[in-house]
């Protein structure tokens, strides 16, 4: 089975084209994505698939075999893959995901791929977050023996955002898993630790649902920047600083998010497992 491998700010994915094989089952996905026993990646992008409502359809699989509703870096990588195959040009096109239809435009196939990620919602019913229907803004939960103040948001996939004066990889690795699997989140959640640098810049450390610690995340960036905007801490144009690099976001008054960032091709890998 042949995979094309790309990364977006160090958030690396395989693209598996349906023309080159069936999507493995969840055990197979776990094996392919395993950094030691497999080829190693932060997930698999399965597409292009036919769509009734968009130009293409994309399925997004996490390394634990779970399926994600959306992936910002994954979408930019998929756009680049389509461009590399000559299936799109520099004109806008649409992609159907489990978390809704997005529109994309390739300004530069390596440096600048733009995706309209959709509208962020803070509604407990939409995210989802257990409890009565409300906007989940600066609530407190208990996790790993500590009280944690958080806000929650969705851009198709769920996010738990924790505001910090200073963020660290260590806290993302220590507390992230406890929040990912907290009973408040019936579908689990992605987790971001958010540091506001100034009204145009934020810094994130990320623990992803079904993937663990990653160097960058487009949907996490969209959710965390929108929480910062909702709290009045940033303006509408925000640069997101992550260990893997920078993403540029533009947030409308009704929390529609435009994300622009780079993609890099790593290469082609063939999977021929003995087990
Ligand atoms: N792990 C995420 C999907 C990938 C998100 C991230 N890689 C991005 O760029 O948005 C989830 O289960 O919702």
mmCIF file of C-alpha atoms and ligand atoms in Angstrom:
data_model
loop_
_atom_site.group_PDB
_atom_site.id
_atom_site.type_symbol
_atom_site.label_atom_id
_atom_site.label_comp_id
_atom_site.label_asym_id
_atom_site.label_seq_id
_atom_site.Cartn_x
_atom_site.Cartn_y
_atom_site.Cartn_z
ATOM 1 C CA UNK A 1 0.000 0.000 0.000
ATOM 2 C CA UNK A 2 1.512 3.344 -1.115
ATOM 3 C CA UNK A 3 1.160 6.496 0.988
ATOM 4 C CA UNK A 4 2.176 10.058 0.183
ATOM 5 C CA UNK A 5 3.518 11.717 3.330
ATOM 6 C CA UNK A 6 3.281 15.451 3.999
ATOM 7 C CA UNK A 7 3.598 17.655 7.054
ATOM 8 C CA UNK A 8 1.976 20.948 7.996
ATOM 9 C CA UNK A 9 4.109 22.676 10.634
ATOM 10 C CA UNK A 10 5.334 19.294 11.847
ATOM 11 C CA UNK A 11 1.818 17.813 12.064
ATOM 12 C CA UNK A 12 2.424 14.936 9.700
ATOM 13 C CA UNK A 13 -0.115 12.884 7.767
ATOM 14 C CA UNK A 14 -0.235 10.120 5.192
ATOM 15 C CA UNK A 15 -2.529 10.609 2.235
ATOM 16 C CA UNK A 16 -4.048 7.283 1.169
ATOM 17 C CA UNK A 17 -5.754 7.623 -2.194
ATOM 18 C CA UNK A 18 -8.705 5.197 -2.556
ATOM 19 C CA UNK A 19 -7.310 4.328 -6.020
ATOM 20 C CA UNK A 20 -4.301 2.737 -4.314
ATOM 21 C CA UNK A 21 -6.100 0.766 -1.618
ATOM 22 C CA UNK A 22 -8.827 0.292 0.950
ATOM 23 C CA UNK A 23 -8.625 2.151 4.254
ATOM 24 C CA UNK A 24 -7.112 -0.288 6.794
ATOM 25 C CA UNK A 25 -9.258 -1.197 9.839
ATOM 26 C CA UNK A 26 -8.572 0.670 13.082
ATOM 27 C CA UNK A 27 -5.881 -1.829 14.144
ATOM 28 C CA UNK A 28 -4.201 -1.361 10.763
ATOM 29 C CA UNK A 29 -4.397 2.431 11.098
ATOM 30 C CA UNK A 30 -2.814 2.230 14.547
ATOM 31 C CA UNK A 31 0.001 0.110 13.092
ATOM 32 C CA UNK A 32 0.653 2.362 10.071
ATOM 33 C CA UNK A 33 0.774 5.472 12.290
ATOM 34 C CA UNK A 34 2.922 3.936 15.026
ATOM 35 C CA UNK A 35 6.269 5.774 15.270
ATOM 36 C CA UNK A 36 8.236 2.567 16.010
ATOM 37 C CA UNK A 37 6.284 -0.433 14.741
ATOM 38 C CA UNK A 38 4.864 1.368 11.692
ATOM 39 C CA UNK A 39 5.594 4.152 9.238
ATOM 40 C CA UNK A 40 4.771 6.874 11.799
ATOM 41 C CA UNK A 41 2.362 9.828 11.458
ATOM 42 C CA UNK A 42 -0.210 11.999 13.265
ATOM 43 C CA UNK A 43 -2.940 10.426 11.150
ATOM 44 C CA UNK A 44 -4.238 9.270 7.767
ATOM 45 C CA UNK A 45 -6.148 11.321 5.195
ATOM 46 C CA UNK A 46 -8.297 9.045 3.038
ATOM 47 C CA UNK A 47 -9.357 10.690 -0.196
ATOM 48 C CA UNK A 48 -10.364 12.046 -2.628
ATOM 49 C CA UNK A 49 -13.774 10.349 -2.230
ATOM 50 C CA UNK A 50 -16.879 11.274 -4.228
ATOM 51 C CA UNK A 51 -19.236 13.831 -2.673
ATOM 52 C CA UNK A 52 -22.814 14.930 -3.399
ATOM 53 C CA UNK A 53 -22.275 18.345 -1.803
ATOM 54 C CA UNK A 54 -18.680 19.362 -2.534
ATOM 55 C CA UNK A 55 -15.948 18.927 -5.140
ATOM 56 C CA UNK A 56 -14.228 16.247 -3.028
ATOM 57 C CA UNK A 57 -14.801 14.291 0.208
ATOM 58 C CA UNK A 58 -12.104 13.561 2.782
ATOM 59 C CA UNK A 59 -12.027 11.169 5.737
ATOM 60 C CA UNK A 60 -9.631 12.012 8.593
ATOM 61 C CA UNK A 61 -8.291 9.187 10.792
ATOM 62 C CA UNK A 62 -6.378 9.650 14.048
ATOM 63 C CA UNK A 63 -3.455 7.339 14.952
ATOM 64 C CA UNK A 64 -5.683 5.572 17.514
ATOM 65 C CA UNK A 65 -8.038 4.570 14.690
ATOM 66 C CA UNK A 66 -10.761 7.069 15.635
ATOM 67 C CA UNK A 67 -12.287 9.269 12.913
ATOM 68 C CA UNK A 68 -12.113 13.065 13.246
ATOM 69 C CA UNK A 69 -14.717 15.502 11.974
ATOM 70 C CA UNK A 70 -12.122 18.041 10.874
ATOM 71 C CA UNK A 71 -8.367 18.692 10.693
ATOM 72 C CA UNK A 72 -7.026 22.074 9.672
ATOM 73 C CA UNK A 73 -3.515 20.857 8.905
ATOM 74 C CA UNK A 74 -4.986 17.729 7.340
ATOM 75 C CA UNK A 75 -7.161 19.832 5.041
ATOM 76 C CA UNK A 76 -4.230 21.957 3.915
ATOM 77 C CA UNK A 77 -2.221 18.785 3.216
ATOM 78 C CA UNK A 78 -5.144 17.297 1.255
ATOM 79 C CA UNK A 79 -5.398 20.505 -0.804
ATOM 80 C CA UNK A 80 -1.692 20.245 -1.587
ATOM 81 C CA UNK A 81 -2.094 16.571 -2.545
ATOM 82 C CA UNK A 82 -4.915 17.443 -4.956
ATOM 83 C CA UNK A 83 -2.737 20.207 -6.435
ATOM 84 C CA UNK A 84 0.225 17.834 -6.825
ATOM 85 C CA UNK A 85 -2.085 15.416 -8.728
ATOM 86 C CA UNK A 86 -3.296 18.227 -10.991
ATOM 87 C CA UNK A 87 -6.870 17.839 -9.696
ATOM 88 C CA UNK A 88 -7.135 21.498 -8.605
ATOM 89 C CA UNK A 89 -5.606 24.780 -9.742
ATOM 90 C CA UNK A 90 -5.425 28.163 -8.012
ATOM 91 C CA UNK A 91 -9.229 28.523 -8.211
ATOM 92 C CA UNK A 92 -11.266 27.928 -5.026
ATOM 93 C CA UNK A 93 -12.786 24.460 -4.449
ATOM 94 C CA UNK A 94 -14.746 22.683 -1.724
ATOM 95 C CA UNK A 95 -14.077 19.625 0.458
ATOM 96 C CA UNK A 96 -16.699 17.667 2.419
ATOM 97 C CA UNK A 97 -15.611 16.435 5.855
ATOM 98 C CA UNK A 98 -17.528 14.767 8.678
ATOM 99 C CA UNK A 99 -17.542 18.198 10.323
ATOM 100 C CA UNK A 100 -19.009 20.070 7.358
ATOM 101 C CA UNK A 101 -18.030 21.430 3.937
ATOM 102 C CA UNK A 102 -15.025 23.765 3.777
ATOM 103 C CA UNK A 103 -13.774 25.896 0.897
ATOM 104 C CA UNK A 104 -10.103 26.145 0.024
ATOM 105 C CA UNK A 105 -7.814 28.178 -2.172
ATOM 106 C CA UNK A 106 -4.176 27.496 -3.045
ATOM 107 C CA UNK A 107 -2.171 30.741 -3.277
ATOM 108 C CA UNK A 108 1.173 28.909 -3.183
ATOM 109 C CA UNK A 109 1.270 25.109 -2.944
ATOM 110 C CA UNK A 110 4.092 25.113 -0.387
ATOM 111 C CA UNK A 111 3.863 28.415 1.416
ATOM 112 C CA UNK A 112 0.223 29.516 1.441
ATOM 113 C CA UNK A 113 -2.850 27.314 1.393
ATOM 114 C CA UNK A 114 -6.041 28.955 2.681
ATOM 115 C CA UNK A 115 -8.989 27.096 4.156
ATOM 116 C CA UNK A 116 -12.303 28.586 5.318
ATOM 117 C CA UNK A 117 -12.598 26.315 8.360
ATOM 118 C CA UNK A 118 -16.226 27.099 9.178
ATOM 119 C CA UNK A 119 -17.818 28.785 12.179
ATOM 120 C CA UNK A 120 -16.705 28.118 15.745
ATOM 121 C CA UNK A 121 -19.490 27.387 18.255
ATOM 122 C CA UNK A 122 -19.234 27.554 22.054
ATOM 123 C CA UNK A 123 -22.577 25.760 22.548
ATOM 124 C CA UNK A 124 -22.462 22.795 24.945
ATOM 125 C CA UNK A 125 -25.002 20.966 22.774
ATOM 126 C CA UNK A 126 -22.932 21.334 19.595
ATOM 127 C CA UNK A 127 -19.435 20.662 20.973
ATOM 128 C CA UNK A 128 -20.710 18.457 22.864
ATOM 129 C CA UNK A 129 -20.169 19.071 26.593
ATOM 130 C CA UNK A 130 -22.376 17.383 29.201
ATOM 131 C CA UNK A 131 -24.694 19.463 31.426
ATOM 132 C CA UNK A 132 -27.400 22.009 30.688
ATOM 133 C CA UNK A 133 -27.354 23.892 27.391
ATOM 134 C CA UNK A 134 -25.018 26.896 27.685
ATOM 135 C CA UNK A 135 -21.982 28.535 26.147
ATOM 136 C CA UNK A 136 -19.000 26.866 27.806
ATOM 137 C CA UNK A 137 -16.889 29.880 28.752
ATOM 138 C CA UNK A 138 -14.454 29.927 31.701
ATOM 139 C CA UNK A 139 -15.933 27.016 33.674
ATOM 140 C CA UNK A 140 -14.061 24.901 36.220
ATOM 141 C CA UNK A 141 -13.580 21.124 36.214
ATOM 142 C CA UNK A 142 -11.499 18.699 38.287
ATOM 143 C CA UNK A 143 -8.837 16.691 36.492
ATOM 144 C CA UNK A 144 -5.785 14.804 37.749
ATOM 145 C CA UNK A 145 -6.449 16.112 41.273
ATOM 146 C CA UNK A 146 -6.502 19.782 40.268
ATOM 147 C CA UNK A 147 -9.149 22.402 39.474
ATOM 148 C CA UNK A 148 -8.883 23.543 35.852
ATOM 149 C CA UNK A 149 -10.594 26.633 34.427
ATOM 150 C CA UNK A 150 -11.453 26.057 30.752
ATOM 151 C CA UNK A 151 -13.583 27.126 27.812
ATOM 152 C CA UNK A 152 -14.847 24.739 25.124
ATOM 153 C CA UNK A 153 -15.503 25.174 21.407
ATOM 154 C CA UNK A 154 -16.108 23.212 18.230
ATOM 155 C CA UNK A 155 -15.201 23.815 14.607
ATOM 156 C CA UNK A 156 -16.583 20.423 13.703
ATOM 157 C CA UNK A 157 -14.348 18.664 16.241
ATOM 158 C CA UNK A 158 -14.344 19.328 20.003
ATOM 159 C CA UNK A 159 -11.789 21.490 21.859
ATOM 160 C CA UNK A 160 -11.035 22.292 25.495
ATOM 161 C CA UNK A 161 -9.034 25.519 25.908
ATOM 162 C CA UNK A 162 -7.076 26.278 29.095
ATOM 163 C CA UNK A 163 -5.748 29.836 29.515
ATOM 164 C CA UNK A 164 -2.248 30.122 31.011
ATOM 165 C CA UNK A 165 0.210 32.977 31.567
ATOM 166 C CA UNK A 166 2.891 30.632 30.209
ATOM 167 C CA UNK A 167 2.316 27.358 28.333
ATOM 168 C CA UNK A 168 4.613 24.310 28.370
ATOM 169 C CA UNK A 169 4.984 20.998 26.579
ATOM 170 C CA UNK A 170 5.215 19.313 29.968
ATOM 171 C CA UNK A 171 1.775 20.502 31.095
ATOM 172 C CA UNK A 172 0.273 19.501 27.736
ATOM 173 C CA UNK A 173 1.686 15.993 28.199
ATOM 174 C CA UNK A 174 0.774 15.760 31.912
ATOM 175 C CA UNK A 175 -2.719 17.263 31.954
ATOM 176 C CA UNK A 176 -3.745 16.830 28.296
ATOM 177 C CA UNK A 177 -4.717 13.149 28.502
ATOM 178 C CA UNK A 178 -6.864 13.735 31.605
ATOM 179 C CA UNK A 179 -8.789 16.491 29.830
ATOM 180 C CA UNK A 180 -9.000 14.542 26.533
ATOM 181 C CA UNK A 181 -10.836 11.751 28.341
ATOM 182 C CA UNK A 182 -12.729 13.818 30.923
ATOM 183 C CA UNK A 183 -16.356 12.637 31.430
ATOM 184 C CA UNK A 184 -17.614 16.160 30.611
ATOM 185 C CA UNK A 185 -16.760 15.423 26.949
ATOM 186 C CA UNK A 186 -18.883 12.504 25.634
ATOM 187 C CA UNK A 187 -16.852 12.385 22.370
ATOM 188 C CA UNK A 188 -13.543 13.128 24.169
ATOM 189 C CA UNK A 189 -11.804 16.397 23.196
ATOM 190 C CA UNK A 190 -8.710 18.037 21.784
ATOM 191 C CA UNK A 191 -6.890 20.177 24.364
ATOM 192 C CA UNK A 192 -5.038 23.470 23.980
ATOM 193 C CA UNK A 193 -3.049 25.434 26.546
ATOM 194 C CA UNK A 194 -3.343 29.061 25.447
ATOM 195 C CA UNK A 195 -0.921 31.904 26.174
ATOM 196 C CA UNK A 196 -1.891 35.348 24.862
ATOM 197 C CA UNK A 197 1.293 37.107 23.689
ATOM 198 C CA UNK A 198 -0.503 40.282 22.557
ATOM 199 C CA UNK A 199 -3.729 41.233 20.707
ATOM 200 C CA UNK A 200 -2.364 39.770 17.465
ATOM 201 C CA UNK A 201 -0.416 36.733 18.665
ATOM 202 C CA UNK A 202 -1.105 33.633 20.774
ATOM 203 C CA UNK A 203 1.038 30.640 21.702
ATOM 204 C CA UNK A 204 -0.330 27.083 22.019
ATOM 205 C CA UNK A 205 0.778 23.785 23.393
ATOM 206 C CA UNK A 206 -1.505 21.020 22.129
ATOM 207 C CA UNK A 207 -2.704 17.579 23.193
ATOM 208 C CA UNK A 208 -4.837 16.130 20.403
ATOM 209 C CA UNK A 209 -7.743 13.717 20.777
ATOM 210 C CA UNK A 210 -6.654 10.353 19.423
ATOM 211 C CA UNK A 211 -3.153 11.555 18.562
ATOM 212 C CA UNK A 212 -1.529 12.927 21.738
ATOM 213 C CA UNK A 213 1.080 15.680 21.771
ATOM 214 C CA UNK A 214 1.474 17.324 18.339
ATOM 215 C CA UNK A 215 3.631 20.213 17.115
ATOM 216 C CA UNK A 216 0.742 22.056 15.492
ATOM 217 C CA UNK A 217 -2.998 21.796 14.880
ATOM 218 C CA UNK A 218 -5.187 23.871 12.595
ATOM 219 C CA UNK A 219 -8.517 23.110 14.236
ATOM 220 C CA UNK A 220 -6.943 23.648 17.682
ATOM 221 C CA UNK A 221 -5.616 27.006 16.481
ATOM 222 C CA UNK A 222 -9.061 27.984 15.184
ATOM 223 C CA UNK A 223 -10.797 26.987 18.421
ATOM 224 C CA UNK A 224 -8.255 28.502 20.815
ATOM 225 C CA UNK A 225 -7.959 31.785 18.897
ATOM 226 C CA UNK A 226 -11.769 32.038 18.819
ATOM 227 C CA UNK A 227 -11.921 31.526 22.597
ATOM 228 C CA UNK A 228 -9.310 34.268 23.013
ATOM 229 C CA UNK A 229 -11.421 36.494 20.716
ATOM 230 C CA UNK A 230 -14.611 35.636 22.674
ATOM 231 C CA UNK A 231 -12.819 36.632 25.892
ATOM 232 C CA UNK A 232 -11.814 39.957 24.304
ATOM 233 C CA UNK A 233 -8.077 39.150 24.502
ATOM 234 C CA UNK A 234 -7.190 39.361 20.776
ATOM 235 C CA UNK A 235 -8.276 41.210 17.627
ATOM 236 C CA UNK A 236 -9.739 39.493 14.528
ATOM 237 C CA UNK A 237 -6.370 38.728 12.860
ATOM 238 C CA UNK A 238 -4.282 36.353 14.960
ATOM 239 C CA UNK A 239 -0.939 34.626 14.388
ATOM 240 C CA UNK A 240 -0.778 31.302 16.224
ATOM 241 C CA UNK A 241 2.692 30.320 17.487
ATOM 242 C CA UNK A 242 3.169 26.567 17.947
ATOM 243 C CA UNK A 243 6.301 24.417 18.350
ATOM 244 C CA UNK A 244 5.989 23.438 14.651
ATOM 245 C CA UNK A 245 5.607 27.008 13.400
ATOM 246 C CA UNK A 246 3.089 29.782 12.659
ATOM 247 C CA UNK A 247 -0.470 29.746 11.351
ATOM 248 C CA UNK A 248 -2.330 32.907 10.274
ATOM 249 C CA UNK A 249 -6.002 33.185 11.207
ATOM 250 C CA UNK A 250 -8.717 35.687 10.441
ATOM 251 C CA UNK A 251 -11.814 35.501 12.679
ATOM 252 C CA UNK A 252 -15.085 37.151 11.622
ATOM 253 C CA UNK A 253 -17.547 38.775 14.038
ATOM 254 C CA UNK A 254 -19.617 35.559 13.983
ATOM 255 C CA UNK A 255 -16.531 33.378 14.535
ATOM 256 C CA UNK A 256 -16.032 32.099 10.982
ATOM 257 C CA UNK A 257 -12.311 31.256 10.772
ATOM 258 C CA UNK A 258 -10.015 31.558 7.752
ATOM 259 C CA UNK A 259 -6.734 29.681 8.212
ATOM 260 C CA UNK A 260 -3.669 30.147 6.009
ATOM 261 C CA UNK A 261 -0.431 28.221 6.268
ATOM 262 C CA UNK A 262 2.264 26.099 4.617
ATOM 263 C CA UNK A 263 2.528 22.419 3.648
ATOM 264 C CA UNK A 264 5.621 20.357 2.848
ATOM 265 C CA UNK A 265 5.946 17.087 0.939
ATOM 266 C CA UNK A 266 8.050 14.490 2.777
ATOM 267 C CA UNK A 267 7.872 11.663 0.266
ATOM 268 C CA UNK A 268 6.240 8.414 -0.809
ATOM 269 C CA UNK A 269 6.232 5.346 1.449
ATOM 270 C CA UNK A 270 5.157 1.785 0.773
ATOM 271 C CA UNK A 271 3.640 -0.231 3.632
ATOM 272 C CA UNK A 272 4.335 -3.961 3.448
ATOM 273 C CA UNK A 273 3.672 -5.230 6.992
ATOM 274 C CA UNK A 274 4.862 -8.721 7.954
ATOM 275 C CA UNK A 275 2.490 -8.908 10.964
HETATM 276 N N1 LIG B 1 -7.090 14.838 16.499
HETATM 277 C C1 LIG B 1 -8.137 15.714 15.968
HETATM 278 C C2 LIG B 1 -8.089 15.712 14.419
HETATM 279 C C3 LIG B 1 -6.812 16.349 13.869
HETATM 280 C C4 LIG B 1 -6.721 17.800 14.219
HETATM 281 C C5 LIG B 1 -5.391 18.513 13.928
HETATM 282 N N2 LIG B 1 -4.298 17.690 13.454
HETATM 283 C C6 LIG B 1 -5.625 19.698 13.024
HETATM 284 O O1 LIG B 1 -4.707 20.110 12.282
HETATM 285 O O2 LIG B 1 -6.732 20.283 13.111
HETATM 286 C C7 LIG B 1 -9.523 15.232 16.446
HETATM 287 O O3 LIG B 1 -9.661 14.044 16.821
HETATM 288 O O4 LIG B 1 -10.456 16.062 16.398
#
